[in-house]
Coordinates of C-alpha atoms and ligand atoms in Angstrom, one line a residue:
M1 CA -5.1 -7.8 -5.9
S2 CA -6.9 -11.0 -4.7
T3 CA -5.0 -13.4 -2.5
P4 CA -3.5 -16.1 -4.7
A5 CA -4.2 -19.7 -4.2
F6 CA -1.7 -21.9 -2.3
P7 CA 0.5 -23.8 -4.6
D8 CA 0.3 -27.5 -4.6
L9 CA 3.5 -29.0 -3.2
P10 CA 4.1 -32.7 -2.5
A11 CA 3.8 -34.4 0.9
G12 CA 7.1 -34.1 2.8
F13 CA 8.0 -30.8 1.1
R14 CA 9.7 -28.5 3.7
F15 CA 9.2 -24.8 4.3
G16 CA 11.6 -22.5 5.9
A17 CA 13.0 -18.9 6.1
A18 CA 16.5 -17.6 5.6
T19 CA 18.8 -14.9 6.8
A20 CA 22.6 -14.2 6.9
A21 CA 24.8 -13.1 9.8
Y22 CA 26.1 -9.7 8.6
Q23 CA 22.7 -8.7 7.4
I24 CA 20.9 -9.1 10.7
E25 CA 23.2 -9.6 13.7
G26 CA 24.7 -6.3 14.4
A27 CA 27.0 -6.4 17.5
H28 CA 29.8 -6.0 15.1
D29 CA 32.5 -5.5 17.8
E30 CA 30.9 -7.3 20.7
D31 CA 32.1 -10.4 22.6
G32 CA 35.3 -10.7 20.7
R33 CA 34.1 -10.7 17.1
G34 CA 36.8 -9.7 14.7
P35 CA 36.2 -7.4 11.8
S36 CA 35.1 -8.8 8.4
I37 CA 35.5 -7.4 4.9
W38 CA 31.9 -6.1 5.1
D39 CA 32.8 -4.0 8.2
A40 CA 35.7 -2.5 6.3
Y41 CA 33.7 -2.1 3.1
S42 CA 30.6 -0.6 4.7
H43 CA 32.7 1.8 6.7
T44 CA 34.4 3.1 3.6
P45 CA 32.7 6.3 2.5
G46 CA 30.7 6.0 -0.7
R47 CA 30.5 2.2 -0.8
T48 CA 26.9 1.6 0.5
R49 CA 23.6 3.4 0.0
G50 CA 23.4 6.2 2.6
G51 CA 26.6 5.0 4.2
A52 CA 24.7 2.1 5.8
T53 CA 26.7 -0.5 7.8
G54 CA 25.8 -3.7 9.6
D55 CA 27.0 -2.3 13.0
T56 CA 23.5 -2.7 14.5
A57 CA 21.4 -4.2 11.6
C58 CA 18.4 -5.9 13.2
D59 CA 20.2 -6.4 16.5
H60 CA 19.5 -10.1 16.1
Y61 CA 22.6 -10.9 18.2
H62 CA 20.6 -9.6 21.2
R63 CA 17.0 -10.2 20.0
Y64 CA 17.4 -13.8 18.7
P65 CA 14.8 -15.2 21.1
E66 CA 12.2 -12.8 19.7
D67 CA 13.2 -13.8 16.1
V68 CA 13.0 -17.5 16.9
A69 CA 9.6 -16.8 18.4
L70 CA 8.6 -15.2 15.1
L71 CA 9.8 -18.3 13.2
R72 CA 7.8 -20.5 15.5
G73 CA 4.7 -18.4 14.9
L74 CA 5.3 -18.8 11.2
G75 CA 5.3 -22.6 11.6
V76 CA 8.3 -23.2 9.5
D77 CA 10.1 -26.6 9.5
G78 CA 13.5 -25.1 9.1
Y79 CA 15.6 -21.9 9.5
R80 CA 18.7 -21.1 7.4
F81 CA 21.1 -18.7 9.1
S82 CA 24.8 -18.1 8.6
I83 CA 27.6 -18.4 11.1
A84 CA 29.9 -15.3 11.2
W85 CA 33.4 -16.7 10.6
P86 CA 34.9 -13.7 12.5
R87 CA 32.8 -14.4 15.6
L88 CA 34.3 -17.9 15.8
L89 CA 37.8 -17.2 14.7
P90 CA 38.3 -13.4 15.0
Q91 CA 41.6 -13.6 13.0
G92 CA 40.2 -16.1 10.5
T93 CA 42.5 -18.8 11.7
G94 CA 44.1 -19.7 15.1
P95 CA 42.5 -18.8 18.4
V96 CA 38.8 -19.6 18.7
N97 CA 36.5 -17.1 20.5
P98 CA 34.4 -19.0 23.1
K99 CA 31.7 -16.2 23.3
G100 CA 31.2 -16.5 19.5
L101 CA 30.8 -20.2 19.8
D102 CA 28.3 -19.7 22.7
F103 CA 26.1 -17.4 20.6
Y104 CA 25.3 -20.0 17.9
D105 CA 24.9 -22.6 20.6
R106 CA 22.2 -20.5 22.1
L107 CA 20.6 -19.8 18.8
I108 CA 20.6 -23.5 17.7
D109 CA 19.2 -24.6 21.0
E110 CA 16.5 -22.0 20.9
L111 CA 15.5 -23.2 17.4
L112 CA 15.5 -26.9 18.4
A113 CA 13.3 -26.1 21.4
A114 CA 10.9 -24.4 19.0
G115 CA 10.9 -27.5 16.8
I116 CA 12.8 -25.8 13.9
A117 CA 15.6 -27.6 12.1
P118 CA 18.8 -25.5 11.8
A119 CA 20.5 -25.1 8.4
A120 CA 23.8 -23.3 8.8
T121 CA 25.7 -21.5 6.1
L122 CA 29.4 -21.3 6.8
Y123 CA 30.3 -18.5 4.5
H124 CA 27.7 -15.8 3.6
W125 CA 30.4 -13.3 2.5
D126 CA 31.8 -12.1 5.8
L127 CA 35.5 -13.0 5.4
P128 CA 37.6 -12.1 8.4
Q129 CA 39.5 -8.9 7.4
A130 CA 42.7 -10.4 8.8
L131 CA 42.6 -13.0 6.0
E132 CA 41.8 -10.3 3.3
D133 CA 44.9 -8.5 4.5
R134 CA 46.9 -11.6 3.6
G135 CA 45.4 -11.9 0.1
G136 CA 41.8 -12.9 0.8
W137 CA 40.3 -15.4 -1.6
R138 CA 43.0 -14.6 -4.1
V139 CA 45.3 -17.0 -2.2
R140 CA 45.0 -20.6 -1.4
E141 CA 45.7 -20.1 2.3
T142 CA 42.2 -18.6 2.7
A143 CA 40.7 -21.9 1.4
E144 CA 42.8 -23.7 4.0
A145 CA 41.7 -21.3 6.8
F146 CA 38.1 -21.9 5.7
A147 CA 38.6 -25.7 6.3
E148 CA 39.9 -25.0 9.7
Y149 CA 36.9 -22.8 10.5
A150 CA 34.5 -25.5 9.1
A151 CA 36.1 -28.1 11.4
V152 CA 35.6 -25.9 14.4
A153 CA 31.9 -25.3 13.5
A154 CA 31.2 -28.9 12.6
E155 CA 32.8 -30.2 15.8
R156 CA 30.7 -27.8 18.0
Y157 CA 27.3 -27.8 16.2
G158 CA 27.4 -31.0 14.1
D159 CA 25.2 -32.9 16.6
R160 CA 22.4 -30.4 16.1
V161 CA 22.6 -28.8 12.6
E162 CA 20.5 -30.7 10.1
R163 CA 21.9 -29.1 6.9
W164 CA 25.3 -27.5 6.2
I165 CA 25.9 -25.1 3.4
T166 CA 29.5 -24.4 2.8
L167 CA 29.3 -21.2 0.6
N168 CA 26.5 -18.8 -0.3
E169 CA 26.6 -17.7 -4.0
P170 CA 30.4 -17.9 -4.6
F171 CA 29.7 -16.1 -7.9
C172 CA 29.0 -12.9 -5.9
S173 CA 32.0 -13.5 -3.6
A174 CA 34.4 -13.9 -6.6
F175 CA 33.0 -11.6 -9.3
V176 CA 31.0 -9.0 -7.5
G177 CA 33.6 -8.7 -4.8
Y178 CA 36.9 -9.0 -6.7
A179 CA 36.0 -8.0 -10.3
E180 CA 33.1 -5.5 -10.2
G181 CA 33.9 -4.2 -6.7
R182 CA 30.3 -3.6 -5.8
H183 CA 30.6 -5.9 -2.8
A184 CA 33.4 -6.3 -0.2
P185 CA 36.3 -6.3 -0.6
G186 CA 35.6 -3.9 -3.4
A187 CA 38.4 -5.0 -5.7
R188 CA 38.3 -4.5 -9.5
E189 CA 40.6 -7.2 -10.8
G190 CA 40.6 -9.9 -13.5
R191 CA 43.2 -12.3 -12.3
G192 CA 42.4 -11.9 -8.6
A193 CA 38.7 -12.6 -9.3
L194 CA 39.5 -15.8 -11.2
A195 CA 41.9 -17.0 -8.5
A196 CA 39.2 -16.1 -5.9
A197 CA 36.6 -18.2 -7.9
H198 CA 38.9 -21.2 -7.8
H199 CA 39.9 -20.8 -4.2
L200 CA 36.3 -20.6 -3.1
L201 CA 35.7 -23.9 -4.8
V202 CA 38.8 -25.4 -3.2
G203 CA 37.6 -24.0 0.1
H204 CA 34.3 -25.7 -0.4
G205 CA 35.9 -29.0 -1.2
L206 CA 38.2 -28.8 1.9
A207 CA 35.2 -27.8 4.1
V208 CA 33.2 -30.7 2.8
R209 CA 36.0 -33.1 3.9
E210 CA 36.0 -31.6 7.4
L211 CA 32.2 -31.7 7.7
R212 CA 32.2 -35.4 6.6
A213 CA 35.0 -36.2 9.0
A214 CA 33.0 -34.6 11.8
G215 CA 30.0 -36.7 10.9
A216 CA 27.9 -33.8 9.7
R217 CA 24.4 -34.8 8.7
E218 CA 23.6 -33.2 5.3
V219 CA 26.4 -31.4 3.4
G220 CA 25.9 -29.1 0.4
T221 CA 26.5 -25.7 -1.0
T222 CA 24.4 -22.8 -2.3
L223 CA 24.7 -21.4 -5.9
N224 CA 22.8 -18.7 -7.7
P225 CA 22.8 -20.0 -11.2
D226 CA 21.0 -17.7 -13.6
R227 CA 18.4 -18.3 -16.2
L228 CA 20.0 -16.4 -19.0
H229 CA 18.5 -15.5 -22.4
A230 CA 20.1 -13.7 -25.4
A231 CA 18.4 -10.4 -26.5
S232 CA 18.4 -11.6 -30.1
D233 CA 19.9 -14.3 -32.4
R234 CA 22.6 -11.9 -33.6
P235 CA 25.9 -13.8 -33.3
E236 CA 27.4 -11.1 -31.0
D237 CA 24.4 -11.5 -28.6
L238 CA 24.8 -15.3 -28.6
A239 CA 28.5 -14.9 -27.9
A240 CA 27.6 -12.5 -25.0
L241 CA 25.2 -15.1 -23.7
R242 CA 27.9 -17.7 -23.8
R243 CA 30.3 -15.5 -21.9
A244 CA 27.7 -14.7 -19.3
E245 CA 26.8 -18.4 -18.9
V246 CA 30.5 -19.3 -18.2
L247 CA 30.8 -16.6 -15.5
H248 CA 27.4 -17.0 -13.8
N249 CA 26.9 -20.7 -14.1
D250 CA 29.5 -23.0 -15.6
V251 CA 32.5 -21.8 -13.5
W252 CA 30.6 -23.3 -10.5
T253 CA 28.3 -26.1 -11.9
E254 CA 30.9 -27.8 -14.2
P255 CA 33.6 -28.5 -11.5
L256 CA 30.9 -29.3 -8.8
F257 CA 28.7 -31.6 -10.9
A258 CA 30.6 -32.6 -14.0
G259 CA 34.1 -32.9 -12.7
R260 CA 35.6 -30.5 -15.3
Y261 CA 36.4 -26.8 -15.8
P262 CA 34.0 -25.0 -18.1
E263 CA 34.3 -25.0 -21.9
H264 CA 34.6 -21.6 -23.6
E265 CA 36.9 -20.2 -20.9
A266 CA 39.4 -19.0 -23.4
E267 CA 36.9 -16.7 -25.2
T268 CA 35.6 -15.4 -21.9
W269 CA 38.9 -14.3 -20.4
A270 CA 41.7 -14.8 -22.8
G271 CA 44.8 -16.1 -21.3
L272 CA 43.7 -16.1 -17.7
A273 CA 41.9 -19.4 -17.4
D274 CA 44.8 -21.6 -16.7
G275 CA 46.1 -19.7 -13.8
P276 CA 48.7 -21.2 -11.6
W277 CA 46.1 -21.5 -8.8
R278 CA 44.8 -24.7 -10.4
R279 CA 46.5 -27.8 -9.0
P280 CA 46.3 -31.4 -9.8
G281 CA 43.7 -33.1 -7.7
D282 CA 41.6 -30.0 -7.3
L283 CA 38.8 -31.2 -9.5
E284 CA 38.4 -34.3 -7.5
L285 CA 38.3 -32.3 -4.3
I286 CA 35.8 -29.8 -5.6
G287 CA 33.6 -32.5 -7.2
A288 CA 33.1 -34.7 -4.1
P289 CA 29.5 -35.9 -3.9
L290 CA 27.1 -33.6 -2.0
D291 CA 23.8 -34.5 -0.2
F292 CA 22.0 -31.5 -1.8
V293 CA 22.6 -28.3 -3.7
G294 CA 21.0 -25.1 -2.6
I295 CA 19.7 -22.8 -5.3
N296 CA 19.0 -19.1 -4.9
F297 CA 16.7 -17.6 -7.5
Y298 CA 15.2 -14.1 -7.9
R299 CA 14.9 -13.2 -11.5
P300 CA 16.0 -14.1 -15.1
I301 CA 18.6 -12.1 -17.0
T302 CA 18.7 -11.2 -20.7
V303 CA 22.0 -10.3 -22.1
E304 CA 23.2 -8.5 -25.2
A305 CA 26.7 -7.7 -26.5
A306 CA 28.1 -4.4 -25.2
P307 CA 31.3 -2.7 -26.1
R308 CA 34.2 -3.9 -23.9
R309 CA 35.6 -1.1 -21.9
E310 CA 39.1 -1.7 -23.0
D311 CA 39.9 1.9 -22.4
D312 CA 39.5 1.3 -18.7
P313 CA 42.8 0.2 -17.4
E314 CA 41.4 -1.5 -14.3
R315 CA 39.0 -3.6 -16.4
R316 CA 41.5 -4.4 -19.1
T317 CA 42.8 -7.4 -17.1
A318 CA 39.8 -9.6 -18.0
M319 CA 36.5 -9.3 -16.3
D320 CA 34.8 -6.9 -18.6
I321 CA 33.1 -9.5 -20.6
G322 CA 31.2 -7.1 -22.8
V323 CA 27.6 -7.9 -21.7
A324 CA 24.7 -5.6 -21.1
E325 CA 21.4 -6.5 -19.4
P326 CA 18.4 -5.2 -21.2
N327 CA 15.0 -5.8 -19.6
P328 CA 12.6 -7.1 -22.2
Y329 CA 10.2 -9.0 -19.9
G330 CA 7.5 -6.4 -19.7
T331 CA 6.5 -7.7 -16.2
R332 CA 6.4 -5.9 -12.9
L333 CA 9.7 -5.0 -11.3
T334 CA 10.5 -5.3 -7.6
T335 CA 12.1 -2.3 -5.9
M336 CA 15.5 -4.0 -6.7
G337 CA 14.5 -3.4 -10.4
W338 CA 14.2 -7.1 -10.9
P339 CA 11.6 -8.4 -13.3
V340 CA 9.1 -10.9 -11.8
V341 CA 9.1 -14.0 -14.1
P342 CA 8.3 -17.2 -12.2
S343 CA 8.3 -19.4 -15.3
A344 CA 12.1 -18.7 -15.6
F345 CA 12.5 -20.4 -12.2
T346 CA 10.9 -23.6 -13.5
E347 CA 13.1 -23.4 -16.6
L348 CA 16.2 -23.0 -14.6
L349 CA 15.5 -26.0 -12.4
R350 CA 14.6 -28.2 -15.3
D351 CA 17.6 -27.1 -17.2
L352 CA 20.0 -27.9 -14.3
D353 CA 18.4 -31.2 -13.8
A354 CA 18.6 -32.1 -17.5
R355 CA 22.2 -31.0 -17.8
Y356 CA 23.7 -32.7 -14.8
P357 CA 22.9 -36.3 -14.1
R358 CA 24.9 -36.0 -10.9
L359 CA 22.9 -33.1 -9.6
P360 CA 22.0 -33.9 -6.0
P361 CA 18.5 -33.1 -4.5
V362 CA 17.7 -29.4 -4.6
W363 CA 16.8 -27.1 -1.8
I364 CA 15.7 -23.6 -2.7
T365 CA 17.8 -21.8 -0.2
E366 CA 16.6 -18.3 -1.1
N367 CA 13.7 -16.7 -3.1
G368 CA 11.8 -13.6 -2.3
S369 CA 11.1 -10.0 -3.3
A370 CA 11.9 -6.5 -2.1
E371 CA 8.9 -4.2 -2.0
A372 CA 8.1 -0.7 -0.8
D373 CA 6.6 -1.8 2.5
S374 CA 5.5 0.4 5.3
V375 CA 3.4 0.0 8.5
T376 CA 0.0 1.5 7.8
P377 CA -2.2 3.1 10.5
D378 CA -4.0 -0.2 11.1
G379 CA -0.6 -1.4 12.4
R380 CA -0.1 -3.8 9.5
V381 CA 2.0 -4.1 6.4
H382 CA -0.1 -4.9 3.3
D383 CA 2.5 -6.5 1.0
A384 CA 0.2 -8.0 -1.6
E385 CA 3.0 -7.8 -4.2
R386 CA 5.2 -10.1 -2.1
I387 CA 2.4 -12.6 -1.6
D388 CA 1.9 -12.6 -5.4
Y389 CA 5.7 -13.1 -6.0
L390 CA 5.9 -16.0 -3.5
A391 CA 2.8 -17.7 -4.7
G392 CA 4.1 -17.5 -8.3
H393 CA 7.5 -18.8 -7.5
L394 CA 6.3 -21.6 -5.2
A395 CA 4.0 -22.6 -8.1
A396 CA 7.0 -22.6 -10.4
V397 CA 8.8 -24.9 -8.0
A398 CA 5.8 -27.2 -7.9
D399 CA 5.9 -27.2 -11.8
A400 CA 9.5 -28.2 -11.7
I401 CA 8.7 -31.1 -9.3
V402 CA 6.0 -32.3 -11.5
A403 CA 8.5 -32.2 -14.4
G404 CA 10.7 -34.5 -12.4
V405 CA 13.2 -32.2 -10.6
D406 CA 13.9 -33.5 -7.0
V407 CA 13.2 -30.3 -5.0
R408 CA 12.9 -31.0 -1.3
G409 CA 12.2 -27.7 0.3
Y410 CA 12.1 -23.9 0.2
Y411 CA 13.5 -21.2 2.4
V412 CA 12.0 -17.8 1.7
W413 CA 14.4 -14.8 1.7
S414 CA 14.0 -13.4 4.2
L415 CA 12.6 -13.7 7.7
L416 CA 13.4 -10.0 8.4
D417 CA 14.0 -6.9 6.5
N418 CA 17.7 -6.4 6.8
F419 CA 21.0 -4.9 5.5
E420 CA 20.8 -5.5 1.8
W421 CA 24.6 -5.2 1.2
A422 CA 25.5 -2.2 -0.9
R423 CA 21.8 -1.3 -1.2
G424 CA 21.7 -0.6 2.5
Y425 CA 18.4 -0.6 4.4
E426 CA 16.2 0.7 1.6
Q427 CA 15.4 -2.7 0.1
R428 CA 13.0 -4.7 2.3
F429 CA 12.9 -8.4 1.7
G430 CA 11.4 -9.6 5.0
L431 CA 8.2 -11.4 5.9
V432 CA 8.6 -9.3 9.0
H433 CA 9.0 -5.5 8.8
V434 CA 11.8 -4.0 10.9
D435 CA 11.7 -0.4 12.0
Y436 CA 15.4 0.5 12.1
E437 CA 14.8 3.3 14.7
T438 CA 13.1 1.2 17.3
L439 CA 14.0 -2.3 16.0
T440 CA 10.3 -3.2 16.3
R441 CA 9.3 -6.2 14.3
T442 CA 5.9 -6.3 12.6
P443 CA 4.8 -9.4 10.7
K444 CA 3.6 -8.4 7.2
D445 CA 0.6 -9.8 5.5
S446 CA 3.0 -12.2 3.6
Y447 CA 4.0 -13.6 7.0
H448 CA 0.4 -14.6 7.7
W449 CA 0.0 -15.9 4.2
Y450 CA 3.1 -18.1 4.4
R451 CA 1.9 -19.4 7.7
G452 CA -1.5 -20.2 6.2
L453 CA 0.2 -22.0 3.3
I454 CA 2.3 -24.1 5.6
T455 CA -0.7 -25.0 7.8
A456 CA -2.8 -25.9 4.7
H457 CA 0.0 -27.9 3.3
R458 CA 0.3 -30.0 6.4
A459 CA -3.5 -30.5 6.7
R460 CA -3.7 -31.5 3.0
T461 CA -0.8 -33.9 3.1
E462 CA -1.9 -35.2 6.5
E463 CA 1.2 -34.4 8.4
P464 CA 0.6 -33.9 12.1
A465 CA 0.1 -30.2 12.8
R466 CA 2.4 -28.6 15.4
Ligands
LIG1 C1 21.3 -12.8 -2.5 C2 22.1 -12.9 -1.2 C3 21.2 -12.6 0.0 C4 20.3 -11.4 -0.2 C5 19.6 -11.6 -1.5 C6 18.6 -10.5 -1.8 O1 22.3 -12.6 -3.5 O2 22.6 -14.2 -1.0 O3 22.1 -12.3 1.1 O4 21.0 -10.2 -0.2 O5 20.4 -11.8 -2.6

């Protein structure tokens, strides 16, 4: 495989790398951190691949100076990390943990000293278990607790954080966590998942208010809208496509960017859409203007009608929407089993832009690929597939920009190999390889390629080199 050319991105375009707290920090019970739903879930036998947990992960909590040095070596403009809610408020609400606050102070200061702009995600899935015990995202109190936590974080770090992301992929929190049960808290409910979806949006709106009140610089949120296709023109496949679109996309984008709840809700989850969790004023709260929207993209999805599993009592409540995902792309698959189709990324961005006149500027907050990486005897990691994936997807972003979409920057997922949720440590997304026995970090070929791209971009667009 020859090394792909660097994609042509405009002057001022920013490059970064991303991680999330539970996936890298470890130190799960240190310095007063409370348990989160991911501690409980990963410690439940049978939930994660090989029984993997985030107890140690990449030990970033202790090794953050080394990781910031890696970021500096990479030459990135920005770093997207997440703050662990249970480190700041171990019970989710109430007493604040000073040692938790100190950790992110140290991290942020280290980043700033390295010339790297911090982007902080407030919620990357690690809900304090104490709140789950009181209903989790099914109840509105959790959205209120989220606002309390956002205020604590904004007050403490608002002077130094450049970009605030309220939620990461609320689709996964609500539907993978409360309907499919493949993520924490591992619930399989219909009603609960729809209530969770709404309360996540309300929590976002309340957090935005707190961030604004504290004078936060840029405020936004991160979604993972999907580029969905129907497997055929058969009416049942088109209906399946519509249902999937509601769930994956419209539940989030319609209230955030069009001030309304999605159409076609009734056919998606008969009888549950107008749950008592929706209150007057919520749409205004949720739809308050944002400075940017973060988009995470990995692969397109094709859907076809599948029998609803109405014989399954747990599913009967609503969330089995009768959709299967065939894989007709005929392209290479990553080790996640995800097809590599960069053009779908351009289509997704163009589509969002065309559909929502109120769409704020876009930051790509995650994009990357999991590959079968290993350190070879020459001490390197030759991940040509990842370089190819990144080059293709950055070119797809460049195409979207040429077509008029306002994309400002890109954070590659991920800086480090890390705990890939229920898939454990087998999936490696990092630009830097992590040996989980020794915790040794080894920059992969893609790390050097990305660094080269950033350097070339700066030279070409005549920005001063650092
Ligand atoms: C996204 C998550 C991120 C990571 C990637 C591969 O859904 O936001 O934490 O796991 O997938």
